[in-house]
């Protein structure tokens, strides 16, 4: 049996084997598991002091795991990478209270992209780089709280990152994406209802953005898809909760 799990994240490697990362709520540790045949190989990645919440797992070209996660004790964003020999762990962002709602993706050149929320100012931040070499930037300034429930993905046509998030100031669904020169942002859905929690962003093979998210007022699951000039929004499950 696997240890108690929260903040569960799943990735599938090129051989079709499942990998898991999660926060062990019993031991307050970051865990990792690899499906090997009919059994799971489970290991503790980091048990330094209440770490592993908001775990987000990605795999590089060699199938090696990369995990972004929150250190609840130090209130930092941490990163773990297995280089084939051992786990390498470091703090990516120790400014303020960083690493909430972390979301990680690995690019085609093995560059790591992380989106996350920082408190108490309530800002969306990103960290881009590799072990020991990170560029940390504020994606949305703190004129009003933004950036919870972040989800990051890379465009298959351009390779540029995009992030969906909750715009806490408007109680709506926000989105920001990078072009060659800069980042662009906007609010996709905020028409009266409290929405934009639990966002999940993905691109289809044609580079079209899709976002799943929750409408908390109507208690329904919604989906937004980008067209050439606007976003199309629809209710996926109208039954509530």
mmCIF file of C-alpha atoms in Angstrom:
data_model
loop_
_atom_site.group_PDB
_atom_site.id
_atom_site.type_symbol
_atom_site.label_atom_id
_atom_site.label_comp_id
_atom_site.label_asym_id
_atom_site.label_seq_id
_atom_site.Cartn_x
_atom_site.Cartn_y
_atom_site.Cartn_z
ATOM 1 C CA UNK A 1 0.000 0.000 0.000
ATOM 2 C CA UNK A 2 1.086 3.564 -0.688
ATOM 3 C CA UNK A 3 1.517 5.970 2.261
ATOM 4 C CA UNK A 4 -1.253 8.538 2.969
ATOM 5 C CA UNK A 5 -1.472 10.985 0.082
ATOM 6 C CA UNK A 6 -2.389 14.604 -0.533
ATOM 7 C CA UNK A 7 -1.383 16.971 -3.360
ATOM 8 C CA UNK A 8 -1.085 13.970 -5.698
ATOM 9 C CA UNK A 9 0.608 14.477 -9.094
ATOM 10 C CA UNK A 10 0.913 11.877 -11.890
ATOM 11 C CA UNK A 11 3.114 11.550 -14.983
ATOM 12 C CA UNK A 12 3.463 8.736 -17.517
ATOM 13 C CA UNK A 13 6.848 7.956 -19.084
ATOM 14 C CA UNK A 14 7.639 6.953 -22.665
ATOM 15 C CA UNK A 15 7.261 3.260 -21.746
ATOM 16 C CA UNK A 16 3.768 3.833 -20.390
ATOM 17 C CA UNK A 17 4.802 3.449 -16.756
ATOM 18 C CA UNK A 18 3.053 5.653 -14.216
ATOM 19 C CA UNK A 19 4.997 7.880 -11.814
ATOM 20 C CA UNK A 20 3.527 9.597 -8.762
ATOM 21 C CA UNK A 21 4.599 12.400 -6.443
ATOM 22 C CA UNK A 22 2.661 13.426 -3.366
ATOM 23 C CA UNK A 23 2.628 14.906 0.113
ATOM 24 C CA UNK A 24 2.653 12.213 2.793
ATOM 25 C CA UNK A 25 0.274 13.646 5.382
ATOM 26 C CA UNK A 26 1.318 11.110 8.011
ATOM 27 C CA UNK A 27 5.059 11.822 7.939
ATOM 28 C CA UNK A 28 4.899 15.370 6.477
ATOM 29 C CA UNK A 29 7.237 14.348 3.654
ATOM 30 C CA UNK A 30 7.516 14.453 -0.139
ATOM 31 C CA UNK A 31 7.108 11.001 -1.684
ATOM 32 C CA UNK A 32 7.742 9.515 -5.117
ATOM 33 C CA UNK A 33 6.648 6.205 -6.631
ATOM 34 C CA UNK A 34 7.431 4.373 -9.870
ATOM 35 C CA UNK A 35 5.295 1.581 -11.228
ATOM 36 C CA UNK A 36 7.634 -1.349 -11.947
ATOM 37 C CA UNK A 37 5.819 -4.351 -13.352
ATOM 38 C CA UNK A 38 3.084 -5.372 -10.937
ATOM 39 C CA UNK A 39 4.406 -3.389 -7.974
ATOM 40 C CA UNK A 40 5.140 0.158 -6.904
ATOM 41 C CA UNK A 41 8.634 1.229 -5.887
ATOM 42 C CA UNK A 42 8.117 3.946 -3.277
ATOM 43 C CA UNK A 43 10.746 6.282 -1.863
ATOM 44 C CA UNK A 44 10.926 9.335 0.351
ATOM 45 C CA UNK A 45 12.352 12.306 -1.543
ATOM 46 C CA UNK A 46 12.420 14.965 1.183
ATOM 47 C CA UNK A 47 11.473 14.587 4.841
ATOM 48 C CA UNK A 48 13.360 17.625 6.137
ATOM 49 C CA UNK A 49 10.434 19.307 7.930
ATOM 50 C CA UNK A 50 6.811 19.302 6.754
ATOM 51 C CA UNK A 51 7.486 19.412 3.013
ATOM 52 C CA UNK A 52 5.691 18.172 -0.103
ATOM 53 C CA UNK A 53 2.420 20.061 -0.197
ATOM 54 C CA UNK A 54 1.359 21.197 -3.703
ATOM 55 C CA UNK A 55 3.630 18.578 -5.302
ATOM 56 C CA UNK A 56 3.810 18.813 -9.100
ATOM 57 C CA UNK A 57 5.681 16.161 -11.119
ATOM 58 C CA UNK A 58 7.175 16.296 -14.615
ATOM 59 C CA UNK A 59 9.558 14.066 -16.605
ATOM 60 C CA UNK A 60 12.449 15.105 -18.836
ATOM 61 C CA UNK A 61 13.609 13.510 -22.124
ATOM 62 C CA UNK A 62 15.449 10.767 -20.234
ATOM 63 C CA UNK A 63 12.371 10.011 -18.126
ATOM 64 C CA UNK A 64 13.933 11.425 -14.974
ATOM 65 C CA UNK A 65 11.578 13.066 -12.473
ATOM 66 C CA UNK A 66 11.384 16.743 -11.540
ATOM 67 C CA UNK A 67 9.149 17.852 -8.657
ATOM 68 C CA UNK A 68 8.132 21.316 -7.470
ATOM 69 C CA UNK A 69 6.632 21.540 -3.991
ATOM 70 C CA UNK A 70 6.021 23.727 -0.957
ATOM 71 C CA UNK A 71 7.982 23.699 2.294
ATOM 72 C CA UNK A 72 5.321 24.487 4.895
ATOM 73 C CA UNK A 73 7.853 25.005 7.673
ATOM 74 C CA UNK A 74 10.138 27.468 5.848
ATOM 75 C CA UNK A 75 7.368 28.796 3.536
ATOM 76 C CA UNK A 76 9.530 28.348 0.427
ATOM 77 C CA UNK A 77 9.274 26.866 -3.063
ATOM 78 C CA UNK A 78 11.466 23.782 -3.323
ATOM 79 C CA UNK A 79 12.547 21.620 -6.252
ATOM 80 C CA UNK A 80 13.752 18.024 -6.410
ATOM 81 C CA UNK A 81 15.346 16.282 -9.392
ATOM 82 C CA UNK A 82 16.690 12.747 -9.704
ATOM 83 C CA UNK A 83 19.811 12.820 -11.880
ATOM 84 C CA UNK A 84 20.059 9.045 -12.260
ATOM 85 C CA UNK A 85 22.173 8.636 -9.148
ATOM 86 C CA UNK A 86 20.380 10.483 -6.366
ATOM 87 C CA UNK A 87 17.819 13.149 -5.578
ATOM 88 C CA UNK A 88 19.112 16.716 -5.811
ATOM 89 C CA UNK A 89 17.081 19.177 -3.747
ATOM 90 C CA UNK A 90 17.212 22.949 -3.520
ATOM 91 C CA UNK A 91 15.204 26.022 -2.571
ATOM 92 C CA UNK A 92 14.066 27.920 -5.669
ATOM 93 C CA UNK A 93 12.310 30.883 -4.037
ATOM 94 C CA UNK A 94 12.620 31.884 -0.372
ATOM 95 C CA UNK A 95 11.216 35.394 -0.729
ATOM 96 C CA UNK A 96 8.142 35.975 1.404
ATOM 97 C CA UNK A 97 5.956 32.895 1.513
ATOM 98 C CA UNK A 98 6.427 31.080 -1.800
ATOM 99 C CA UNK A 99 5.412 27.803 -3.397
ATOM 100 C CA UNK A 100 1.665 27.616 -2.870
ATOM 101 C CA UNK A 101 -0.295 25.958 -5.703
ATOM 102 C CA UNK A 102 2.909 24.953 -7.522
ATOM 103 C CA UNK A 103 2.627 23.653 -11.087
ATOM 104 C CA UNK A 104 5.612 22.262 -13.035
ATOM 105 C CA UNK A 105 6.260 21.317 -16.656
ATOM 106 C CA UNK A 106 9.492 20.251 -18.390
ATOM 107 C CA UNK A 107 10.292 21.586 -21.866
ATOM 108 C CA UNK A 108 11.665 19.710 -24.873
ATOM 109 C CA UNK A 109 15.185 20.934 -24.014
ATOM 110 C CA UNK A 110 14.732 19.878 -20.345
ATOM 111 C CA UNK A 111 14.219 23.455 -19.162
ATOM 112 C CA UNK A 112 11.931 23.416 -16.120
ATOM 113 C CA UNK A 113 9.008 25.848 -15.814
ATOM 114 C CA UNK A 114 7.210 26.375 -12.492
ATOM 115 C CA UNK A 115 4.199 28.576 -11.759
ATOM 116 C CA UNK A 116 3.146 29.234 -8.167
ATOM 117 C CA UNK A 117 1.444 31.596 -5.755
ATOM 118 C CA UNK A 118 3.294 33.704 -3.181
ATOM 119 C CA UNK A 119 1.851 35.161 0.006
ATOM 120 C CA UNK A 120 1.180 37.399 1.885
ATOM 121 C CA UNK A 121 1.100 39.875 -1.029
ATOM 122 C CA UNK A 122 -0.921 37.445 -3.147
ATOM 123 C CA UNK A 123 1.043 37.318 -6.406
ATOM 124 C CA UNK A 124 1.554 34.884 -9.268
ATOM 125 C CA UNK A 125 5.210 34.026 -9.853
ATOM 126 C CA UNK A 126 7.225 31.845 -12.222
ATOM 127 C CA UNK A 127 10.603 30.138 -11.975
ATOM 128 C CA UNK A 128 12.337 29.020 -15.169
ATOM 129 C CA UNK A 129 15.650 27.180 -15.382
ATOM 130 C CA UNK A 130 17.455 24.104 -14.129
ATOM 131 C CA UNK A 131 19.050 22.835 -10.937
ATOM 132 C CA UNK A 132 21.181 25.651 -9.544
ATOM 133 C CA UNK A 133 20.209 28.183 -12.214
ATOM 134 C CA UNK A 134 16.769 29.788 -11.886
ATOM 135 C CA UNK A 135 15.155 32.966 -13.129
ATOM 136 C CA UNK A 136 12.371 33.913 -10.710
ATOM 137 C CA UNK A 137 9.923 36.590 -11.788
ATOM 138 C CA UNK A 138 6.635 38.081 -10.692
ATOM 139 C CA UNK A 139 4.087 37.373 -13.392
ATOM 140 C CA UNK A 140 1.258 39.420 -11.874
ATOM 141 C CA UNK A 141 1.998 42.290 -9.519
ATOM 142 C CA UNK A 142 0.161 42.686 -6.256
ATOM 143 C CA UNK A 143 -2.204 45.528 -7.018
ATOM 144 C CA UNK A 144 -4.806 42.924 -6.029
ATOM 145 C CA UNK A 145 -4.535 39.256 -4.985
ATOM 146 C CA UNK A 146 -4.039 36.870 -7.915
ATOM 147 C CA UNK A 147 -2.418 33.596 -8.802
ATOM 148 C CA UNK A 148 -3.913 30.820 -6.700
ATOM 149 C CA UNK A 149 -4.723 27.484 -8.361
ATOM 150 C CA UNK A 150 -2.005 28.002 -10.986
ATOM 151 C CA UNK A 151 -1.549 25.531 -13.846
ATOM 152 C CA UNK A 152 1.297 25.830 -16.364
ATOM 153 C CA UNK A 153 1.666 24.268 -19.821
ATOM 154 C CA UNK A 154 3.847 24.745 -22.906
ATOM 155 C CA UNK A 155 2.540 25.447 -26.394
ATOM 156 C CA UNK A 156 3.413 22.569 -28.763
ATOM 157 C CA UNK A 157 3.727 25.029 -31.651
ATOM 158 C CA UNK A 158 5.886 27.751 -30.046
ATOM 159 C CA UNK A 159 7.286 26.146 -26.871
ATOM 160 C CA UNK A 160 6.261 29.214 -24.891
ATOM 161 C CA UNK A 161 4.676 28.842 -21.437
ATOM 162 C CA UNK A 162 1.122 29.746 -20.490
ATOM 163 C CA UNK A 163 -0.519 29.822 -17.063
ATOM 164 C CA UNK A 164 -4.131 29.615 -15.950
ATOM 165 C CA UNK A 165 -4.969 30.830 -12.450
ATOM 166 C CA UNK A 166 -7.663 32.223 -10.222
ATOM 167 C CA UNK A 167 -7.956 36.007 -10.251
ATOM 168 C CA UNK A 168 -8.826 36.378 -6.588
ATOM 169 C CA UNK A 169 -9.596 40.089 -6.888
ATOM 170 C CA UNK A 170 -12.302 39.472 -9.513
ATOM 171 C CA UNK A 171 -13.216 35.970 -8.295
ATOM 172 C CA UNK A 172 -12.699 34.820 -11.884
ATOM 173 C CA UNK A 173 -10.558 32.702 -14.176
ATOM 174 C CA UNK A 174 -7.328 34.374 -15.304
ATOM 175 C CA UNK A 175 -4.825 33.486 -18.026
ATOM 176 C CA UNK A 176 -1.382 34.721 -18.995
ATOM 177 C CA UNK A 177 0.914 33.578 -21.800
ATOM 178 C CA UNK A 178 4.329 34.428 -23.144
ATOM 179 C CA UNK A 179 5.244 35.469 -26.677
ATOM 180 C CA UNK A 180 8.756 36.134 -27.988
ATOM 181 C CA UNK A 181 9.074 39.460 -26.186
ATOM 182 C CA UNK A 182 6.659 39.653 -23.284
ATOM 183 C CA UNK A 183 3.828 38.160 -21.229
ATOM 184 C CA UNK A 184 0.164 38.932 -21.946
ATOM 185 C CA UNK A 185 -2.710 38.467 -19.537
ATOM 186 C CA UNK A 186 -6.469 38.640 -19.273
ATOM 187 C CA UNK A 187 -9.500 37.415 -17.366
ATOM 188 C CA UNK A 188 -11.498 34.732 -19.165
ATOM 189 C CA UNK A 189 -14.556 34.185 -16.995
ATOM 190 C CA UNK A 190 -15.832 36.398 -14.170
ATOM 191 C CA UNK A 191 -19.458 37.167 -15.055
ATOM 192 C CA UNK A 192 -20.991 37.564 -11.624
ATOM 193 C CA UNK A 193 -20.151 34.136 -10.270
ATOM 194 C CA UNK A 194 -17.327 33.103 -7.967
ATOM 195 C CA UNK A 195 -15.170 30.892 -10.188
ATOM 196 C CA UNK A 196 -11.678 29.980 -11.339
ATOM 197 C CA UNK A 197 -10.608 27.528 -8.655
ATOM 198 C CA UNK A 198 -8.877 24.195 -9.392
ATOM 199 C CA UNK A 199 -7.722 25.259 -12.854
ATOM 200 C CA UNK A 200 -6.083 22.746 -15.210
ATOM 201 C CA UNK A 201 -4.499 24.004 -18.453
ATOM 202 C CA UNK A 202 -3.536 21.950 -21.517
ATOM 203 C CA UNK A 203 -2.814 22.497 -25.207
ATOM 204 C CA UNK A 204 -4.125 20.261 -27.960
ATOM 205 C CA UNK A 205 -1.769 19.201 -30.823
ATOM 206 C CA UNK A 206 -2.796 22.282 -32.835
ATOM 207 C CA UNK A 207 -1.735 24.636 -30.031
ATOM 208 C CA UNK A 208 -5.273 25.499 -28.882
ATOM 209 C CA UNK A 209 -5.551 26.243 -25.166
ATOM 210 C CA UNK A 210 -8.092 24.381 -23.010
ATOM 211 C CA UNK A 211 -8.811 25.135 -19.356
ATOM 212 C CA UNK A 212 -10.956 23.181 -16.904
ATOM 213 C CA UNK A 213 -12.075 25.022 -13.770
ATOM 214 C CA UNK A 214 -14.787 25.218 -11.125
ATOM 215 C CA UNK A 215 -17.684 27.658 -10.872
ATOM 216 C CA UNK A 216 -18.114 27.884 -7.108
ATOM 217 C CA UNK A 217 -21.430 29.751 -7.233
ATOM 218 C CA UNK A 218 -23.262 27.244 -9.417
ATOM 219 C CA UNK A 219 -21.073 24.365 -8.193
ATOM 220 C CA UNK A 220 -20.321 23.115 -11.683
ATOM 221 C CA UNK A 221 -17.286 22.085 -13.718
ATOM 222 C CA UNK A 222 -16.588 24.371 -16.687
ATOM 223 C CA UNK A 223 -14.353 24.290 -19.758
ATOM 224 C CA UNK A 224 -12.904 27.184 -21.756
ATOM 225 C CA UNK A 225 -11.269 26.845 -25.176
ATOM 226 C CA UNK A 226 -9.448 29.564 -27.103
ATOM 227 C CA UNK A 227 -10.619 30.521 -30.564
ATOM 228 C CA UNK A 228 -8.916 32.999 -32.861
ATOM 229 C CA UNK A 229 -10.651 36.010 -31.310
ATOM 230 C CA UNK A 230 -12.235 34.891 -28.034
ATOM 231 C CA UNK A 231 -12.733 32.141 -25.475
ATOM 232 C CA UNK A 232 -15.625 29.684 -25.733
ATOM 233 C CA UNK A 233 -16.957 28.642 -22.331
ATOM 234 C CA UNK A 234 -19.277 25.783 -21.448
ATOM 235 C CA UNK A 235 -20.545 23.787 -18.505
ATOM 236 C CA UNK A 236 -19.186 20.236 -18.516
ATOM 237 C CA UNK A 237 -21.067 18.767 -15.570
ATOM 238 C CA UNK A 238 -24.276 20.609 -14.569
ATOM 239 C CA UNK A 239 -25.203 18.307 -11.670
ATOM 240 C CA UNK A 240 -23.304 20.338 -9.068
ATOM 241 C CA UNK A 241 -20.415 19.592 -6.727
#
